[in-house]
mmCIF file of C-alpha atoms and ligand atoms in Angstrom:
data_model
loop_
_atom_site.group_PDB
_atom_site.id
_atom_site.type_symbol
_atom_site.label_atom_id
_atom_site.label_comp_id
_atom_site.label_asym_id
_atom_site.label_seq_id
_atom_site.Cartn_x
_atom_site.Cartn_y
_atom_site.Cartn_z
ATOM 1 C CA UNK A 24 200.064 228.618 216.022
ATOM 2 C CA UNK A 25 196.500 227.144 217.317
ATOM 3 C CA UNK A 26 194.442 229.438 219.561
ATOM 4 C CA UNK A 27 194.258 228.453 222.942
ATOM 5 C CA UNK A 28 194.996 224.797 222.136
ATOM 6 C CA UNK A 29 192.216 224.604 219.575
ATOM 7 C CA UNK A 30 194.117 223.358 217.112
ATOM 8 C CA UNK A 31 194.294 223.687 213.280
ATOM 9 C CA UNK A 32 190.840 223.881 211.881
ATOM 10 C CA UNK A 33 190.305 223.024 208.251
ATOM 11 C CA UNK A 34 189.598 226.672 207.342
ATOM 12 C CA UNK A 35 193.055 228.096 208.406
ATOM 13 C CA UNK A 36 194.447 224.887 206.896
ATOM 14 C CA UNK A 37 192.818 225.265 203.478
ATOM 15 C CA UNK A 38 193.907 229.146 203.771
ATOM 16 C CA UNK A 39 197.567 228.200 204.781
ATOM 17 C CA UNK A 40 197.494 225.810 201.312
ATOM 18 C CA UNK A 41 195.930 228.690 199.427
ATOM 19 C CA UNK A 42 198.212 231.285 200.497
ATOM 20 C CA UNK A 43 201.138 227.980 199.280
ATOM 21 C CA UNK A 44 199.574 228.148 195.998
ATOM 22 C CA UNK A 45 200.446 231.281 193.617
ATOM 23 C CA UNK A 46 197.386 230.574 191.254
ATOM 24 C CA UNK A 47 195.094 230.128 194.514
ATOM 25 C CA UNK A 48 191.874 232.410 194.586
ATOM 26 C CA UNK A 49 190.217 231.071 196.786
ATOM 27 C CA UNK A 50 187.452 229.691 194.818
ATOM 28 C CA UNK A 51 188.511 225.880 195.757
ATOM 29 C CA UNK A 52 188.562 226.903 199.542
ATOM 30 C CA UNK A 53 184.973 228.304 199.406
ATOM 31 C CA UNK A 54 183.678 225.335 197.406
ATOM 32 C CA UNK A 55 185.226 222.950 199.976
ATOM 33 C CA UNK A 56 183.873 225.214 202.884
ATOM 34 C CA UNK A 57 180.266 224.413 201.224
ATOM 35 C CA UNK A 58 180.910 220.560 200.956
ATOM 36 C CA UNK A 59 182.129 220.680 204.873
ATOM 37 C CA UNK A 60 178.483 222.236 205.556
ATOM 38 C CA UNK A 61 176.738 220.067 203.650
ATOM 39 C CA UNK A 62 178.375 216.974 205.648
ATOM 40 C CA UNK A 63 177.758 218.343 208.777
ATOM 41 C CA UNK A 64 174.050 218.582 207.380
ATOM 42 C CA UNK A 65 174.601 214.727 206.650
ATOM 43 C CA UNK A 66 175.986 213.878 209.885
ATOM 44 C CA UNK A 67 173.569 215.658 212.065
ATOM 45 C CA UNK A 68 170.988 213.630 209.867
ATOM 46 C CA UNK A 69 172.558 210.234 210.007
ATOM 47 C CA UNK A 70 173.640 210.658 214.139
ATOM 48 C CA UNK A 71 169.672 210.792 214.800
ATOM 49 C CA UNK A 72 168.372 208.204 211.677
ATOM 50 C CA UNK A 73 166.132 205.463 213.537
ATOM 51 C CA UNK A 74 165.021 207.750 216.031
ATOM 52 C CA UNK A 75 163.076 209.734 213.391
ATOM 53 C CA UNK A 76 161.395 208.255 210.211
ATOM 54 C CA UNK A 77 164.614 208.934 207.775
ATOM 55 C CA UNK A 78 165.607 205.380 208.058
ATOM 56 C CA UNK A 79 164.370 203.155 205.380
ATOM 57 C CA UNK A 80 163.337 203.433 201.623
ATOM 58 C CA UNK A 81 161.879 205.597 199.423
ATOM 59 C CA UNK A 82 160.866 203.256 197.484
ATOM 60 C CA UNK A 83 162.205 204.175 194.233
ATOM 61 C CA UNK A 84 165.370 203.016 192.434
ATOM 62 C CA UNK A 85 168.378 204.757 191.545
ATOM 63 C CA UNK A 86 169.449 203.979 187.776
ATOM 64 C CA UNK A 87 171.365 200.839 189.060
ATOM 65 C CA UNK A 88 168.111 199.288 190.039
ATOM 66 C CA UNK A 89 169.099 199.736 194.007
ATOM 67 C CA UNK A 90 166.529 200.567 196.706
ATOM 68 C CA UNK A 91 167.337 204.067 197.285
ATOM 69 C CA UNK A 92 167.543 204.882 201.121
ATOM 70 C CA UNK A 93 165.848 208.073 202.625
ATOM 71 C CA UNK A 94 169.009 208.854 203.295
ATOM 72 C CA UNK A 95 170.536 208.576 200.102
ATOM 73 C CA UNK A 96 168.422 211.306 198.682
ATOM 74 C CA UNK A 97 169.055 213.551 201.373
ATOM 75 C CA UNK A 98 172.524 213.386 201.096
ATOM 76 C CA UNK A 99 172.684 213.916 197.382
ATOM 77 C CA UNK A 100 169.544 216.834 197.784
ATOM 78 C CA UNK A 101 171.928 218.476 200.313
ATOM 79 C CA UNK A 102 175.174 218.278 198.481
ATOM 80 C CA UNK A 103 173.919 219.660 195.131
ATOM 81 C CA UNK A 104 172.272 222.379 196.956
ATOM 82 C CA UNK A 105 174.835 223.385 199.113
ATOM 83 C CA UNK A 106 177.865 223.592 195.963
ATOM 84 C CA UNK A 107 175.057 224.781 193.321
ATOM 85 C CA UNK A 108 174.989 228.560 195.030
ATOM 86 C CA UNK A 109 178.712 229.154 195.712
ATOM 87 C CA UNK A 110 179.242 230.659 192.272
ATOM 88 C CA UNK A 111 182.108 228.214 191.521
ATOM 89 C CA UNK A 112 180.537 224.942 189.716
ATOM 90 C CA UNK A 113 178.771 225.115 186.408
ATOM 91 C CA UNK A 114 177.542 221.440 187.422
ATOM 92 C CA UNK A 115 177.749 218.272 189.494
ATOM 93 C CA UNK A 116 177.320 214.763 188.728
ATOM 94 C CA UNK A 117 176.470 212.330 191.422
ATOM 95 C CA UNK A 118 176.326 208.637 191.864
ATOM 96 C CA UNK A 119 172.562 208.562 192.207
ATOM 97 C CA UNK A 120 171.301 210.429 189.255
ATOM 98 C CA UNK A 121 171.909 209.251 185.566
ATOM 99 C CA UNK A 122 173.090 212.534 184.265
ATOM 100 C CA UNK A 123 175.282 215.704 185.022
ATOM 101 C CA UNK A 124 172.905 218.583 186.949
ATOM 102 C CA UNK A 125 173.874 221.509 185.873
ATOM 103 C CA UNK A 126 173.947 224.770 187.806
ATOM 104 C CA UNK A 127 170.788 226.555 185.437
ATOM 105 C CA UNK A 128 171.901 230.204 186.167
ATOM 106 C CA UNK A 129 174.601 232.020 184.316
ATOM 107 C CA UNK A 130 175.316 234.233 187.120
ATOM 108 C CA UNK A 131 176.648 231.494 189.528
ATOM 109 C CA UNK A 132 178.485 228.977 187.424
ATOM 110 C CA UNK A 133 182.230 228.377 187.713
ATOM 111 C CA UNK A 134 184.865 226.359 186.412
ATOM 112 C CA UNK A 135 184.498 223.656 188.801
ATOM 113 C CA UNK A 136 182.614 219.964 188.271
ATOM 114 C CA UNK A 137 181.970 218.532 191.620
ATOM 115 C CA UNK A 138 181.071 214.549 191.455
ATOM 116 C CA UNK A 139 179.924 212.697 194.429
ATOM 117 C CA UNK A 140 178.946 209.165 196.209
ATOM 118 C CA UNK A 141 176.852 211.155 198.479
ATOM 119 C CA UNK A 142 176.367 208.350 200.975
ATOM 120 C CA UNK A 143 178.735 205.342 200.413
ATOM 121 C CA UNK A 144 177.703 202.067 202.070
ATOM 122 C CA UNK A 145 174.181 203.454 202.642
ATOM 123 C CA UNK A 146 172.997 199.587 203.077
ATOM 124 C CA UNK A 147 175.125 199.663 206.681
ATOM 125 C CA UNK A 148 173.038 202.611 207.690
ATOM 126 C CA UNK A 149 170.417 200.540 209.289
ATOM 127 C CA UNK A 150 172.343 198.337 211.432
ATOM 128 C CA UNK A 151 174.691 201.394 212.616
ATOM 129 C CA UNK A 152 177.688 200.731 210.625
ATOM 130 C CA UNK A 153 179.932 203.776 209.335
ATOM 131 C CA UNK A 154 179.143 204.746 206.260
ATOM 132 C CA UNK A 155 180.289 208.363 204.057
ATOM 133 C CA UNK A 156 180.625 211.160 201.711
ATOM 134 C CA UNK A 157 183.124 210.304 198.735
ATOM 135 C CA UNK A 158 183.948 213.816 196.464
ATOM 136 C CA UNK A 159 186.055 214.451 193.683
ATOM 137 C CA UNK A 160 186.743 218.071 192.032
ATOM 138 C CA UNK A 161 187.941 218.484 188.490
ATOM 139 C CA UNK A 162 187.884 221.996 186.138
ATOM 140 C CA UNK A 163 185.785 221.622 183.290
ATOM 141 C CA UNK A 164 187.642 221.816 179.743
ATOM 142 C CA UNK A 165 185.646 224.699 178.071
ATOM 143 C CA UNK A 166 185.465 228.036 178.879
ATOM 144 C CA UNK A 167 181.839 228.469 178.833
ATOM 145 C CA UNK A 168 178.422 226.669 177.477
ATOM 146 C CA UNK A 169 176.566 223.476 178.405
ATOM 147 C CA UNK A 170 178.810 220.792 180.272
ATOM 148 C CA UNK A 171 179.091 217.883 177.887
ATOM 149 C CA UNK A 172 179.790 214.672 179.023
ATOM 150 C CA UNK A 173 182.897 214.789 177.316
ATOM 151 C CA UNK A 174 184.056 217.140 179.925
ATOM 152 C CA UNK A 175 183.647 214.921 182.762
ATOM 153 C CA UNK A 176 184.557 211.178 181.004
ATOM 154 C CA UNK A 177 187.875 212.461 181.933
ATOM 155 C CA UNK A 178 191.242 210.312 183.310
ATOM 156 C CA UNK A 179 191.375 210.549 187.060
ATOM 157 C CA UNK A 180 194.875 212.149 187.010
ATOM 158 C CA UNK A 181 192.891 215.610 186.009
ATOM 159 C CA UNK A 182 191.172 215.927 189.646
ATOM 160 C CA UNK A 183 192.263 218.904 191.101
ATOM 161 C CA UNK A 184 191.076 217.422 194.457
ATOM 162 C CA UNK A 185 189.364 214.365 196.197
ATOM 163 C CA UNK A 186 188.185 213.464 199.440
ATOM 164 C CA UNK A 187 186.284 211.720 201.678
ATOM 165 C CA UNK A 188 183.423 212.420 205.143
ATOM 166 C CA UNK A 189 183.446 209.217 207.277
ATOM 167 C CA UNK A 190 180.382 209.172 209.479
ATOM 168 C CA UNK A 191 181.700 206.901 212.182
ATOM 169 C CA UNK A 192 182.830 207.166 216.032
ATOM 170 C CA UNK A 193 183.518 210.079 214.866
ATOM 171 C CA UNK A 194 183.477 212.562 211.913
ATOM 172 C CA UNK A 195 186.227 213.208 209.795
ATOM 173 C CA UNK A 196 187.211 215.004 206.937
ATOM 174 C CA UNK A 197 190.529 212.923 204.645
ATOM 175 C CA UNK A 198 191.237 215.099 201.525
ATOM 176 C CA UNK A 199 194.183 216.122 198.617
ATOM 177 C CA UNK A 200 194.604 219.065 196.981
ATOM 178 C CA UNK A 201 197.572 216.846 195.178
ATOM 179 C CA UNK A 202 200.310 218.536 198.121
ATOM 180 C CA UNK A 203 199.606 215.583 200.389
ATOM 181 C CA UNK A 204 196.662 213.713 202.273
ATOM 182 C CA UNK A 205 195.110 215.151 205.471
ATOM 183 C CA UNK A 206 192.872 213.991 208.295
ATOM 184 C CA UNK A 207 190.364 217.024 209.770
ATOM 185 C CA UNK A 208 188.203 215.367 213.083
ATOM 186 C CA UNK A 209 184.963 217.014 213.742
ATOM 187 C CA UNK A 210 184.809 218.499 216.813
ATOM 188 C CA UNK A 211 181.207 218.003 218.153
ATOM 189 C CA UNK A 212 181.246 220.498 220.716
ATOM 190 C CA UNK A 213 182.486 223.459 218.903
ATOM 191 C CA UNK A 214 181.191 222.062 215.387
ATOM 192 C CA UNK A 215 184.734 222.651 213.699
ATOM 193 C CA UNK A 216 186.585 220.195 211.910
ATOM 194 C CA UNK A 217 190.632 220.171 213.469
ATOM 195 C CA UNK A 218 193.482 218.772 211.526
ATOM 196 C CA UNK A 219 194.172 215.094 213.826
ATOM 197 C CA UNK A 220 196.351 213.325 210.884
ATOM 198 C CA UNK A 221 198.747 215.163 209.380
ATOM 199 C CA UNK A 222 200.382 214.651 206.121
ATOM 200 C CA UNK A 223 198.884 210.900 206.263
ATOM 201 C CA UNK A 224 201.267 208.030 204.411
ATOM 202 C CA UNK A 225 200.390 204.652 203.879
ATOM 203 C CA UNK A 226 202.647 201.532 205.026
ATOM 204 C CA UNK A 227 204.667 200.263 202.617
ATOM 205 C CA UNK A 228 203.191 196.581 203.120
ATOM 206 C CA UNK A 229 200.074 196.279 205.130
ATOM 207 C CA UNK A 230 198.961 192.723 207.341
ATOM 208 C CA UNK A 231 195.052 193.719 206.463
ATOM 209 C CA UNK A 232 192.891 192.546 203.466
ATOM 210 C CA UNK A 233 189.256 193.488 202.493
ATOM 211 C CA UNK A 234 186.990 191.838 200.074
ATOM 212 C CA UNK A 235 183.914 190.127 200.262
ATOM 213 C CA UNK A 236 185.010 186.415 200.328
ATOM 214 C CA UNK A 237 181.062 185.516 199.645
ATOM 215 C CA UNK A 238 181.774 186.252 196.048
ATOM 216 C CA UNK A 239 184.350 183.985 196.045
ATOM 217 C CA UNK A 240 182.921 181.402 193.294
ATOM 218 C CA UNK A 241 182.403 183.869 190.877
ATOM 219 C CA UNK A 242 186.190 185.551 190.946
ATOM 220 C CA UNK A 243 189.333 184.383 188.203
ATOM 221 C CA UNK A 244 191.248 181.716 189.403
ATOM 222 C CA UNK A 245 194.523 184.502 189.979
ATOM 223 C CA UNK A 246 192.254 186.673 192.507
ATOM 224 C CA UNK A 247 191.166 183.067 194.323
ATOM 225 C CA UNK A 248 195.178 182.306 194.219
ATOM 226 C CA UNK A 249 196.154 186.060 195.506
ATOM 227 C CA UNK A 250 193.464 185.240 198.445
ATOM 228 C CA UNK A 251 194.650 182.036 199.618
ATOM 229 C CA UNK A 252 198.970 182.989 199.575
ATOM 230 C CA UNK A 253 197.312 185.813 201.881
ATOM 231 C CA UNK A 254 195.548 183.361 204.068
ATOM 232 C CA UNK A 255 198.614 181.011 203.929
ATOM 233 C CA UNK A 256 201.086 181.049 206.999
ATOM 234 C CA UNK A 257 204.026 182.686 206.040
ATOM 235 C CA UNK A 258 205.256 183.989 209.549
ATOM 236 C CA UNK A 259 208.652 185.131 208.138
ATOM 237 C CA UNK A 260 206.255 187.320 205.661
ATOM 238 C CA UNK A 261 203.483 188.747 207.974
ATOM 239 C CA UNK A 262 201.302 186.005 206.228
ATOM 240 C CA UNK A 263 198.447 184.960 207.108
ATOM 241 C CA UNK A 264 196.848 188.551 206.731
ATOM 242 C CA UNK A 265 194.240 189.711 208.937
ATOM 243 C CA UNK A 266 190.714 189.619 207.248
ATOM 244 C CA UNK A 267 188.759 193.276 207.885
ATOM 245 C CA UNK A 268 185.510 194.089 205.673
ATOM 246 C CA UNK A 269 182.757 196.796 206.586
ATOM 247 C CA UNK A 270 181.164 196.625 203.523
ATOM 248 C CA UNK A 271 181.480 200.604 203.128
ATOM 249 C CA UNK A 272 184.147 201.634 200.709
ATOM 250 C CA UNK A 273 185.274 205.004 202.659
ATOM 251 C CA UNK A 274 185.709 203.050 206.196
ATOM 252 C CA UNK A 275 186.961 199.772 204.567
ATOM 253 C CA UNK A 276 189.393 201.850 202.948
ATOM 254 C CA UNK A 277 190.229 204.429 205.656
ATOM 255 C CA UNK A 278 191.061 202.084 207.848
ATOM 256 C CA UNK A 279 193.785 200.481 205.428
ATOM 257 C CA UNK A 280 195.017 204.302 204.826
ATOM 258 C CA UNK A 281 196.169 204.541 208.413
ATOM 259 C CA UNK A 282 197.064 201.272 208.932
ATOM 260 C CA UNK A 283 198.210 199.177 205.611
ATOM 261 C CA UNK A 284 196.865 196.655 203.556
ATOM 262 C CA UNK A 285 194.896 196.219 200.491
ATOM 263 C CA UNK A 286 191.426 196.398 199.793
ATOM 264 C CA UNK A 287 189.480 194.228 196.766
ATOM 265 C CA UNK A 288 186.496 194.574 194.744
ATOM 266 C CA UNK A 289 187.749 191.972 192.186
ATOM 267 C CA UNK A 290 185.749 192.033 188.518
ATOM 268 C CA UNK A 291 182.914 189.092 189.115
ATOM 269 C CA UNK A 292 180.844 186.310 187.363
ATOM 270 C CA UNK A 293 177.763 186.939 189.662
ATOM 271 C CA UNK A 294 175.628 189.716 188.036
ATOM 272 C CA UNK A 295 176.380 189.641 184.194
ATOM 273 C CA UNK A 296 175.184 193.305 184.116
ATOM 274 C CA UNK A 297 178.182 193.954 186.421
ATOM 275 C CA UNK A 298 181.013 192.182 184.477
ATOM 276 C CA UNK A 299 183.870 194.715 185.863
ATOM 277 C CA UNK A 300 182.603 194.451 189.061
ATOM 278 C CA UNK A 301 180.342 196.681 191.884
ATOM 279 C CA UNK A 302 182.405 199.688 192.392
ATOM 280 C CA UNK A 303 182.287 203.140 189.992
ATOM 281 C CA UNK A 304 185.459 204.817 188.257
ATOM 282 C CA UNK A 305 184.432 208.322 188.489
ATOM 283 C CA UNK A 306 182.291 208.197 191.727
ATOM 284 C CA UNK A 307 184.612 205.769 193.889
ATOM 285 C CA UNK A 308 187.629 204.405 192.524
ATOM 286 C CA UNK A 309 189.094 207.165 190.710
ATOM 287 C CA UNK A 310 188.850 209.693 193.993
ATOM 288 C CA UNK A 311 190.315 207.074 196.249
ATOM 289 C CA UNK A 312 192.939 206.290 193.633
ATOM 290 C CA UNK A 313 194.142 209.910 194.233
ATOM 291 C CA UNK A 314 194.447 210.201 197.667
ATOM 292 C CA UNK A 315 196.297 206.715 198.088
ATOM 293 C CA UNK A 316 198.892 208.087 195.681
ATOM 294 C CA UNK A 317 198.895 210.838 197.238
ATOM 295 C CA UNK A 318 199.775 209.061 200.531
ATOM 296 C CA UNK A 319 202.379 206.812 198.647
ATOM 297 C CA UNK A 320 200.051 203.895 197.800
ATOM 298 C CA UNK A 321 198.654 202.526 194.979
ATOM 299 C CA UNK A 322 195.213 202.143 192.534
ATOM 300 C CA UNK A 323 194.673 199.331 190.114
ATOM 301 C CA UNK A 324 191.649 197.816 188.259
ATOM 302 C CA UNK A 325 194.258 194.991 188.232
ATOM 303 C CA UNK A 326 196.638 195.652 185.460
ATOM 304 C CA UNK A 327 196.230 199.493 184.646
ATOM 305 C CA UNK A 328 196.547 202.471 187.037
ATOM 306 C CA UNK A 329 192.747 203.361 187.994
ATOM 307 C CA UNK A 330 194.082 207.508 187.476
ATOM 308 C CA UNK A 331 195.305 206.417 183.845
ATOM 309 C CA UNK A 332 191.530 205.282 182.950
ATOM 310 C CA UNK A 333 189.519 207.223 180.782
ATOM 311 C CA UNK A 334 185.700 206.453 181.383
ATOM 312 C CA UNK A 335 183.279 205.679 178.279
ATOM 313 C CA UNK A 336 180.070 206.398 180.609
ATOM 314 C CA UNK A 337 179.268 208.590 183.418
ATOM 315 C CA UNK A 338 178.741 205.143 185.427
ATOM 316 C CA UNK A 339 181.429 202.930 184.405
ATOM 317 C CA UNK A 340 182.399 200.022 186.562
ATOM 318 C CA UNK A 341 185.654 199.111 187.589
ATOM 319 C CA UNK A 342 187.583 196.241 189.503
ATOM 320 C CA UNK A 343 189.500 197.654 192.016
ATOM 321 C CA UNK A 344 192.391 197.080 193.999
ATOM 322 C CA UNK A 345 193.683 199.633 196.237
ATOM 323 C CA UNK A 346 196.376 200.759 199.090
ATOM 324 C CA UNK A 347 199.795 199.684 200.413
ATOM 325 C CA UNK A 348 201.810 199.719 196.803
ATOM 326 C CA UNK A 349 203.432 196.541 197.608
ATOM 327 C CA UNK A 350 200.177 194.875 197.999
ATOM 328 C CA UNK A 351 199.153 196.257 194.912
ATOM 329 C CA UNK A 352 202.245 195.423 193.234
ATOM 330 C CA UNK A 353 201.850 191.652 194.259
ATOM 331 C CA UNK A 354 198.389 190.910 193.443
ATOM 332 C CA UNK A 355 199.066 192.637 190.096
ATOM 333 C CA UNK A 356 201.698 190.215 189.528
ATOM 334 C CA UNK A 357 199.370 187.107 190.197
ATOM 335 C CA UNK A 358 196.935 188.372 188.396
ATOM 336 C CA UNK A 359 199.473 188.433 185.489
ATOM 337 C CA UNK A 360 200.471 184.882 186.037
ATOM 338 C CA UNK A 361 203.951 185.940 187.441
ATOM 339 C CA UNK A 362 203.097 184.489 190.958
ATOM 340 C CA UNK A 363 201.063 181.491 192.123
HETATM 341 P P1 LIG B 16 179.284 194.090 198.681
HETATM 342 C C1 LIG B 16 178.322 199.912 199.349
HETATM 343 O O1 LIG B 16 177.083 199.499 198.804
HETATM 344 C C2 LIG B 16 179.371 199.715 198.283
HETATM 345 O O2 LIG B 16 179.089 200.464 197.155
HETATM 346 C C3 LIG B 16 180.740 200.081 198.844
HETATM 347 O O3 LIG B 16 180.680 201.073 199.799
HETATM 348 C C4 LIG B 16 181.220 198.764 199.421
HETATM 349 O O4 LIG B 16 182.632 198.628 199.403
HETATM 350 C C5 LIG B 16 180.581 197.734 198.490
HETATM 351 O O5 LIG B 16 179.420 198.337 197.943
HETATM 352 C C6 LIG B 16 180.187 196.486 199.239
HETATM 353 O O6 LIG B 16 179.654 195.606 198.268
HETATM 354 O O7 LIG B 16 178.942 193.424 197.378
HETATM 355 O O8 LIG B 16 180.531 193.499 199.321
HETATM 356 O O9 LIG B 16 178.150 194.184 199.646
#
């Protein structure tokens, strides 16, 4: 029952799903508690970016050889900080640095390895466009000790959650515990994020697909084929889909969440140091892969389930197809040669 017609806030949520779980102690609700301050942090940040001097570069690269945004750091600074002092994470590993942080002092490590995108799609930040937060939780392996790498170069079917901040007309908050996906909106006014999509499940078939068509000359001939039956008038077969690309993974994909479709980040001939494509398994794909499951869709590098993966480097690369499952389903068959 919501107070006053507040509605459910994320806290009482998380403690209804605790009090669901019988090995719950809480820990994962105060972690997540520390991530939802550290957005906020983010958001307040990226609301006011142009009017003070946090747009722009730092002028360093990250280890990918990108400009790293202002931003970008802040993000990740914030993040670490913020889940290095709950007590419950022995380390975190994050898109922009090339290997795990670890929390340094014995008295507040935990069994908990947070990775993050701390700011997907950072290159829309400048003209405005939505851009987010992309987290995945898994529990180390060992007991106790260093983290080795081996702990995290783990299959994606070992989160224990994932989840997403969208920084766009407005705030939200899309995460699984694996019980389901839900949607928290921030509520500017009383700075509380309130469940507003409940139990979220993907359409079966979507009308909606996302990828960048400028790489089109350096895809397989299968992904070029997939493209062009979706582009092909088919009225009987909602065909031709509808084209929708932000260029930011978490609003790309968020909006094919709540309303269908498929979205593409095909393996590429452009950049020979990215053979498998742009996007990372352990930062991007393999949290996203979760939740869509979770909300009855589907995650494919194009013939293997994204969760089933197990990484060889902290920053593997992976094509990535991702959302309605009969979407998925289809351009796995072209890309198998069972459909032209
Ligand atoms: P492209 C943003 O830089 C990002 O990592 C994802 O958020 C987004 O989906 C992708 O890259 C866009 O890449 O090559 O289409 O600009």
């Amino acid at each position: 029952m919501s107070d006053r017609g507040l509605g459910i806030t994320v806290t009482e949520h998380l403690l209804r799903e605790q009090r669901e779980t019988p090995y719950a102690t809480g820990t994962f609700t105060q972690l997540l508690n520390e991530l939802i301050v550290a957005a906020k942090i983010i958001n307040r940040e990226v609301n006011k970016a142009g009017l003070v001097d946090i747009y722009g570069y730092t002028g360093t690269e990250n280890i990918y050889g990108e400009q790293v945004q202002k931003l970008d750091e802040f993000a990740n600074s914030t993040i670490i900080r913020r889940v290095m002092h709950t007590g419950h994470v022995c380390a975190v590993a994050s898109e922009e640095d090339a290997d795990i942080v670890e929390v340094p002092d014995e008295r507040l490590r935990g069994p908990y390895i947070v990775l993050i995108d701390p700011l997907d799609g950072s290159s829309n930040i400048d003209v405005n466009a939505s851009i987010g937060t992309i987290f995945s939780i898994r529990r180390r392996i060992k007991e106790s000790g260093p983290v080795t790498l081996d702990e995290v170069l783990r299959k994606g079917s070992e989160q224990v959650a994932a989840g997403y901040f969208i920084y766009g007309s407005s705030t939200m908050l899309v995460y699984t515990t694996g019980k389901g996906v839900n949607g928290f909106t921030l509520n500017p006014a009383l700075g509380e994020f309130l469940l507003s999509h409940r139990d979220i499940t993907i359409p079966k078939k979507g009308r909606i697909y996302s990828v960048n068509e400028g790489n089109w000359a350096y895809w397989d001939e299968p992904v070029k084929r997939y493209v062009e039956y979706l582009k092909t008038p088919d009225p009987e077969n909602g065909r031709p889909y509808s084209s929708r690309y932000i260029g930011t993974l978490v609003s790309d994909f968020h909006r094919n969440l709540l309303k269908g479709g498929i979205f593409m980040y095909p393996a590429d001939k452009k950049d020979p140091k990215k053979p498998r494509g742009k996007l990372r398994l352990l930062f991007e794909a393999a949290p996203l892969a979760f939740l869509i499951e979770q909300a009855g869709g589907a995650a494919s590098d194009g013939q293997r389930r994204i969760l089933d993966i197990e990484p060889e480097t902290l920053h593997d690369r992976v094509p990535l197809f991702i959302g309605s499952p009969d979407d998925v389903a289809e351009v796995e068959r072209f890309l198998a040669g069972e459909a032209h």
